[in-house]
Coordinates of C-alpha atoms in Angstrom, one line a residue:
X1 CA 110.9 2.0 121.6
X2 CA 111.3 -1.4 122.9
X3 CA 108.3 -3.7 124.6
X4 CA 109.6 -6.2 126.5
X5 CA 107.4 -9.4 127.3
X6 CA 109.0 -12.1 129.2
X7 CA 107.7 -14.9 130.4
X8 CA 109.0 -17.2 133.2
X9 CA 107.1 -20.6 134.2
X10 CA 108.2 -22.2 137.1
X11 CA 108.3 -26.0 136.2
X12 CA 108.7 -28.5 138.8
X13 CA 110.7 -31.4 137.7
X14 CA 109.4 -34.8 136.9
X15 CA 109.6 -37.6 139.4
X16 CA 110.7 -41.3 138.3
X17 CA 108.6 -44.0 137.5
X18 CA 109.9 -47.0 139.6
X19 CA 109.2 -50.4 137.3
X20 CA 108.7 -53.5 139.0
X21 CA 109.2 -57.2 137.9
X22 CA 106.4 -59.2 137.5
X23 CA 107.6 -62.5 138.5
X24 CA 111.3 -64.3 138.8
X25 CA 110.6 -67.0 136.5
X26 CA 111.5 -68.1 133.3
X27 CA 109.8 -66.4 130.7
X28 CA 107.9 -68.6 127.8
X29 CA 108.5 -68.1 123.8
X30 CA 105.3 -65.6 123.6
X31 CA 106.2 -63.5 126.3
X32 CA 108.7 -60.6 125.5
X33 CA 110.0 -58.2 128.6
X34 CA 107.8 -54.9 128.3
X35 CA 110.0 -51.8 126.4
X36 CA 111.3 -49.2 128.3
X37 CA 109.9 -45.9 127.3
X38 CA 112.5 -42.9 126.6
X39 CA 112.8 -40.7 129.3
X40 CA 111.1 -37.2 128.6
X41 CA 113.8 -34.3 128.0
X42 CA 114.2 -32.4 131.0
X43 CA 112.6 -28.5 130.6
X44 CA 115.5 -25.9 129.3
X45 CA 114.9 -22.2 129.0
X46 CA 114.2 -20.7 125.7
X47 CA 115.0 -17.2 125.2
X48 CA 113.0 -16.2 122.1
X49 CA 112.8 -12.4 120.5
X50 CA 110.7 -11.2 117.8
X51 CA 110.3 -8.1 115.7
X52 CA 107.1 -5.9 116.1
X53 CA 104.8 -6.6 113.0
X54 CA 104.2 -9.6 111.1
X55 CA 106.9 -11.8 112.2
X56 CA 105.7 -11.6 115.7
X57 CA 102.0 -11.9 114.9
X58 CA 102.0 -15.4 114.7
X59 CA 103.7 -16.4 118.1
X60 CA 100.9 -14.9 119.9
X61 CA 98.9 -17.9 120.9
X62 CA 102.3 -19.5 121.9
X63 CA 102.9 -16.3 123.9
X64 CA 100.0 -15.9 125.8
X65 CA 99.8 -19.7 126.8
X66 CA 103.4 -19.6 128.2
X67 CA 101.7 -16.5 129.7
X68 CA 98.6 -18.3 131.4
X69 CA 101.1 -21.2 132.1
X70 CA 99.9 -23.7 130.1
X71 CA 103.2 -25.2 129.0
X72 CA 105.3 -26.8 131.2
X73 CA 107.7 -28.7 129.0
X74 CA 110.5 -25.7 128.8
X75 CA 111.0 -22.7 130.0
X76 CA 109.7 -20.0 127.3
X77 CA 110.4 -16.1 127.1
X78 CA 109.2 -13.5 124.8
X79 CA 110.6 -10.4 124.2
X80 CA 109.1 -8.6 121.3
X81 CA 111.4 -5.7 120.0
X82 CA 111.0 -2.4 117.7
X83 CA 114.2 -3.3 115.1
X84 CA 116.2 -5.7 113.8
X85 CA 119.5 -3.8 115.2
X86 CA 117.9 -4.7 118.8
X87 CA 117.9 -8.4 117.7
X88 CA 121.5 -9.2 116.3
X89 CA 123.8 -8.4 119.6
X90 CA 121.3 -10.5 121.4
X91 CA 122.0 -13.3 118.7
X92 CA 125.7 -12.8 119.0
X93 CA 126.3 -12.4 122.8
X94 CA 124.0 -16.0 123.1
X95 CA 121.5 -13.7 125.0
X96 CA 118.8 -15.4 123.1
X97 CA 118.5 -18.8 121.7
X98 CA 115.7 -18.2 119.2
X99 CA 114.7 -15.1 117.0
X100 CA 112.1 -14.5 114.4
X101 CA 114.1 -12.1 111.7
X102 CA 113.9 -10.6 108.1
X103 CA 114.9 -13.7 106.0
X104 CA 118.2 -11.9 104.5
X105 CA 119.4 -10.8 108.0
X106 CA 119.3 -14.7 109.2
X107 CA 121.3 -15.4 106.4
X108 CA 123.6 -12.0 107.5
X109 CA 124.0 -13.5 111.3
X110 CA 125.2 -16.9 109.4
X111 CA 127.7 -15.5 107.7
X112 CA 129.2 -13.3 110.1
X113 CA 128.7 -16.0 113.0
X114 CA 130.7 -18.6 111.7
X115 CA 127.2 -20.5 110.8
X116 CA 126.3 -19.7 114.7
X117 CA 122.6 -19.3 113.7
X118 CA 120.3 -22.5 111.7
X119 CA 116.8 -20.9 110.2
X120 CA 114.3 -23.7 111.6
X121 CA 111.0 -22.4 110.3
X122 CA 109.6 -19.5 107.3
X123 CA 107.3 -17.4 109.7
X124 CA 106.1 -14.7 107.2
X125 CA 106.0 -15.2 103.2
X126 CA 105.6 -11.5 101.1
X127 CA 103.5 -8.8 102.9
X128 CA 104.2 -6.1 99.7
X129 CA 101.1 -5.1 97.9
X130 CA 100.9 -2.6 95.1
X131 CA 98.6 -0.3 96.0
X132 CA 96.5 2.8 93.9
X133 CA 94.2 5.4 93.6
X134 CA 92.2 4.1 91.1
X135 CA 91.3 0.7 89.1
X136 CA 93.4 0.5 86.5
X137 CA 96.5 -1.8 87.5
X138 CA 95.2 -5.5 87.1
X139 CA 98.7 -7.1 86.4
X140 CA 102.6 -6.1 86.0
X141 CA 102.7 -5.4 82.8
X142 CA 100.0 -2.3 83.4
X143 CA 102.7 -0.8 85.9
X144 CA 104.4 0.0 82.5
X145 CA 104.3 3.8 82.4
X146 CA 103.8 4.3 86.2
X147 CA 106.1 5.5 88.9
X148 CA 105.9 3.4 91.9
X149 CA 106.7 5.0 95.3
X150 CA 108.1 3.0 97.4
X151 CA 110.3 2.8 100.9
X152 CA 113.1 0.2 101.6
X153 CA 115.8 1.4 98.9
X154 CA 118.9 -0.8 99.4
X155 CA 117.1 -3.7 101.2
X156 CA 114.9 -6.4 100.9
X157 CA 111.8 -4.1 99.0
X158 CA 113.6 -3.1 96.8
X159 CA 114.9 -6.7 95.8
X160 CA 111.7 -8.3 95.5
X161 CA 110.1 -5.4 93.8
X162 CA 112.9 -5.1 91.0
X163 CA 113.0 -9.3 90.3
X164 CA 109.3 -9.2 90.0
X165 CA 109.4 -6.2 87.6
X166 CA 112.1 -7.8 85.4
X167 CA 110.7 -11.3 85.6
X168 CA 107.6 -9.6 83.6
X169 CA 110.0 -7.8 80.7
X170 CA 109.9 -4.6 82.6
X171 CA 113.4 -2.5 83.1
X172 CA 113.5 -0.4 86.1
X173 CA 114.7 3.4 84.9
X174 CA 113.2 2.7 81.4
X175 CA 109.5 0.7 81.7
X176 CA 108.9 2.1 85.3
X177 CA 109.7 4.3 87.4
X178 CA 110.9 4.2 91.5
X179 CA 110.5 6.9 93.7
X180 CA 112.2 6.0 97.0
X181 CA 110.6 8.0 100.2
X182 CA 112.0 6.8 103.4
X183 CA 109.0 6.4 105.1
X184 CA 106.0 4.1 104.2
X185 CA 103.9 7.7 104.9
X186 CA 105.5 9.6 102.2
X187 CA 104.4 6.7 100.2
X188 CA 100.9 6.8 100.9
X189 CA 101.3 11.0 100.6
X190 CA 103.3 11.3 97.6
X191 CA 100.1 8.8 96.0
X192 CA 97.5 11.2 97.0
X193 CA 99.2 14.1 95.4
X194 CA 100.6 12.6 91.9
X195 CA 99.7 13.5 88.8
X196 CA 99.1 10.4 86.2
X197 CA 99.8 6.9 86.6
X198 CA 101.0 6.3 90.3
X199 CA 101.1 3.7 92.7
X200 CA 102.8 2.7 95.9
X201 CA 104.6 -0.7 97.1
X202 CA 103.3 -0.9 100.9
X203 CA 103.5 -3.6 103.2
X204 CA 100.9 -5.1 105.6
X205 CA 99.8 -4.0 107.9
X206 CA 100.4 -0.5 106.8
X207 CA 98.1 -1.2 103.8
X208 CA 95.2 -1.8 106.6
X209 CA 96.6 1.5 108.7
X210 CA 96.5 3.5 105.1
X211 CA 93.2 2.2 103.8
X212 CA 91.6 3.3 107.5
X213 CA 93.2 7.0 106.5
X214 CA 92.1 6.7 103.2
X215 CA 89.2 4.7 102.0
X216 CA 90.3 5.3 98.1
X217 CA 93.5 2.9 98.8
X218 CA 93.3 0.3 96.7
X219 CA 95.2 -3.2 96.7
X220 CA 96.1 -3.8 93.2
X221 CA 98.3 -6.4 93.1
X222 CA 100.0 -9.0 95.8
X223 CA 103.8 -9.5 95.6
X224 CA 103.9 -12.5 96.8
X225 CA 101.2 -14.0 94.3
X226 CA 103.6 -11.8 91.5
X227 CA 106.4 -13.9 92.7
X228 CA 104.9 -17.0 92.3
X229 CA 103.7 -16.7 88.8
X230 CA 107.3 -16.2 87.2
X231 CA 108.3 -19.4 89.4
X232 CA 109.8 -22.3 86.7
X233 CA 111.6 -25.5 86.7
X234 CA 112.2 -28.2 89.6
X235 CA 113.7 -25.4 91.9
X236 CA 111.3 -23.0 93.3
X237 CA 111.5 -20.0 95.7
X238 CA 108.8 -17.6 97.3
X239 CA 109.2 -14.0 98.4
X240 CA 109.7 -14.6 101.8
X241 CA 109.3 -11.6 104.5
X242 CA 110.3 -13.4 108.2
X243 CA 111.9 -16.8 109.5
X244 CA 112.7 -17.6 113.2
X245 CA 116.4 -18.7 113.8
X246 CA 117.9 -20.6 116.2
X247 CA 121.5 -20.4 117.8
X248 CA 123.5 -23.0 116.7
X249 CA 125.2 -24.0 120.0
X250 CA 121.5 -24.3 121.3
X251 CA 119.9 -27.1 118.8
X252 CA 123.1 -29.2 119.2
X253 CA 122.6 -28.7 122.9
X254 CA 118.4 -28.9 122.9
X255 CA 117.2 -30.9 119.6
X256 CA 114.1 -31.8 121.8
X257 CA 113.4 -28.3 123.1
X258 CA 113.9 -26.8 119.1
X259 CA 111.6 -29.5 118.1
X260 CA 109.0 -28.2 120.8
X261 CA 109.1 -24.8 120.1
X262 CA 108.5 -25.8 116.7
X263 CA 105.3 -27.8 117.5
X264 CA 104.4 -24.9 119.7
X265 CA 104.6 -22.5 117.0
X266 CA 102.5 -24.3 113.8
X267 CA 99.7 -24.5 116.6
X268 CA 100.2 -20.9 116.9
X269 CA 100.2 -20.0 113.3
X270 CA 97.0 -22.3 112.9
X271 CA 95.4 -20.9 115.4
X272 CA 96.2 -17.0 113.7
X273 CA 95.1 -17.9 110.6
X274 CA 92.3 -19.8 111.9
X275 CA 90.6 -17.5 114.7
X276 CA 91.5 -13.7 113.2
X277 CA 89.7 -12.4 115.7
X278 CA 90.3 -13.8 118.5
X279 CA 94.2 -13.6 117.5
X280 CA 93.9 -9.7 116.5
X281 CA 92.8 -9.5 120.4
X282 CA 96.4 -11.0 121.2
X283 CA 98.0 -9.3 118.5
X284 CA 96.7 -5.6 120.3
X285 CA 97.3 -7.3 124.0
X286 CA 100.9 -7.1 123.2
X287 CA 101.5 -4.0 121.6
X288 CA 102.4 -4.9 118.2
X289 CA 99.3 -3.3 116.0
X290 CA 96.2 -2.4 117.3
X291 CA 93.9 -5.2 117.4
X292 CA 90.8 -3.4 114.9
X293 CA 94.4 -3.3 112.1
X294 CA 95.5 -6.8 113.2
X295 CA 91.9 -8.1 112.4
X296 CA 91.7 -6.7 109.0
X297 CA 96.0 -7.4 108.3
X298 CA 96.2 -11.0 109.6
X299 CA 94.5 -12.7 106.5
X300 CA 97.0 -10.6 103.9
X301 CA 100.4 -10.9 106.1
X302 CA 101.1 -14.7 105.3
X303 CA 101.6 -16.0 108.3
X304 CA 103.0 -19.7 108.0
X305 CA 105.5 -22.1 109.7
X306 CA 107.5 -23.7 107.1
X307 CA 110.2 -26.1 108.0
X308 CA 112.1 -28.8 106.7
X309 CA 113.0 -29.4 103.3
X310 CA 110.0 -26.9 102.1
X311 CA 111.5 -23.9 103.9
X312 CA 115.0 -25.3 102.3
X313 CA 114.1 -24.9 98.8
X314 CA 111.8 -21.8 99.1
X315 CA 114.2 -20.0 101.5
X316 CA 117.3 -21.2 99.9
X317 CA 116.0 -19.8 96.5
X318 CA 114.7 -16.6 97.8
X319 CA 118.2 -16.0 99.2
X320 CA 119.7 -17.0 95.8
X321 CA 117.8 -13.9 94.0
X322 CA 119.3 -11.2 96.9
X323 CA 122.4 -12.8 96.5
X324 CA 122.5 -12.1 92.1
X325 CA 121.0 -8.4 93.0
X326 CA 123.2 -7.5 95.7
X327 CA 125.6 -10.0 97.9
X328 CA 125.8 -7.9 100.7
X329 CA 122.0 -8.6 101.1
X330 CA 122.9 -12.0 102.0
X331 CA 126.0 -11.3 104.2
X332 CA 128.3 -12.1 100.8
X333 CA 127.1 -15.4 100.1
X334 CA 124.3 -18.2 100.3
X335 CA 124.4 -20.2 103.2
X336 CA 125.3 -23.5 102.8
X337 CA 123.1 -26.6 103.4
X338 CA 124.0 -26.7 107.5
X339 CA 121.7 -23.4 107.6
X340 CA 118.8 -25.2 107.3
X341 CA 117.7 -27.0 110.4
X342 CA 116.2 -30.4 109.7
X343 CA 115.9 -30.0 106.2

């Protein structure tokens, strides 16, 4: 299924300011001739897509006030779509111009694109939880023993899940077991109906959808915290879930409009994290989760705009643990330094 949301502002263009000469004369020592100010960019159109769940959730506020037509410095429109396989020939045919993606397929599109795609901002950090019937995980090392069901074998899941696990002297096979279901459901099923020590890796805002099914869910441990903990030395990633990329040919084109969008967005994000109720009402307007899940997911997806040299290291680093688990992850290698716009 696809939901489409575009949204076209008609922007009427700016006239010129004439400037007019105070006098003829000579001008004294103390008087300097007044600056010129830079002419404003003139609006562009900016094709943006995102991907039902988290990594859309914080472009809401942005959405609906292109919506209500309260920014008239570009031309924004939203298309919010079911998969990531909807998102890449949009990428690659220049049909967008900015996308909010898994992390690992942003650094895929660079790769394969000749570096046609920059990532400008982290959108989503880790929305995996480990997740029992019970109360007797507090840490890692207590998944010793257990078999964790999960979904996402092969991909991005499974990645995290396995460097977290080894980062805390546990061997996957030996210390814990993975059953891989190919739906989150089976996860949540296969939980209800294990014998001895069993959990599930879900991610938000399933958890919230599961816990509404079954009040005896329990959210034992946060991935992304997880991550975090086994973080040494200068360099430091974070699990990362989402980033928005832009086309490259587009931010050579449109710094200014990039650099909009990107103010646009962090008031969007704030406003998410800030409001949660007000933004799960958004969240539901546009069909991506229900807005009584959105209100209870938004405060455990970690939603964030993270640019510059912050999203360089974290991304770059997050990246660099796909890449030593499975190259293809990453599209065969780590981008280089030109992936990462104004780091």
């Amino acid at each position: 299924m696809r939901v489409d949301r575009r949204t076209f502002l008609k922007i009427a263009g700016a006239g010129t300011a004439s400037l007019a000469l105070a006098a003829c004369g000579a001008t004294t020592a103390e008087e300097e001739p007044a600056a010129e100010e830079e002419p404003a960019a003139d609006p562009v159109a900016v094709r943006t897509s995102a991907l039902k769940g988290p990594t859309a959730m914080g472009l809401v506020k942005f959405m609906s006030e292109a919506d209500a037509g309260e920014l008239t410095d570009n031309d924004y429109t939203f298309q919010i779509v079911a998969s990531p396989d909807e998102v890449t020939p949009l990428i690659a045919k220049g049909e967008v111009d900015i996308a909010a993606v898994p992390a690992n397929l942003a650094s895929v599109l660079y790769n394969k694109n000749d570096a046609g795609v920059r990532a400008i901002a982290i959108n989503t950090l880790g929305v995996l939880y480990i997740c029992e019937l019970g109360d007797s995980i507090q840490s890692v090392e207590d998944l010793r023993g257990s078999t964790i069901y999960a979904s996402g074998k092969g991909s991005t899941p499974e990645y995290g899940l396995q460097y977290v696990l080894e980062k805390n002297g546990l061997t996957v096979g030996e210390d814990v077991q993975i059953e891989w279901k190919s739906e989150h459901a089976e996860c949540v099923q296969a939980l209800a109906t294990a014998e001895g020590e069993a959990v599930a890796m879900l991610p938000q805002p399933f958890v919230t959808t599961a816990q509404a099914q079954n009040d005896k869910i329990r959210v034992a441990l946060d991935l992304t915290e997880e991550w975090d903990k086994v973080q040494t030395g200068d360099a430091k990633s974070s699990m990362i879930t989402g980033v928005a990329i832009v086309r490259s040919e587009f931010a050579d084109e449109n710094p200014a409009a990039v650099d909009a969008f990107l103010a646009h967005y962090q008031a969007s994000v704030d406003y998410v994290n800030d409001d949660v109720e007000g933004a799960a009402e958004l969240v539901g307007s546009y069909d991506i989760v229900p807005a009584a899940v959105a209100q209870k997911a938004i405060p455990e997806c970690n939603i964030v705009c993270v640019t510059g040299a912050d999203m360089k290291e974290r991304l770059s680093g997050y990246l660099a643990v796909l890449a030593d688990q499975n190259p293809e992850a990453v599209g065969g290698a780590v981008p280089g330094d030109d992936f990462y716009y104004g780091a």
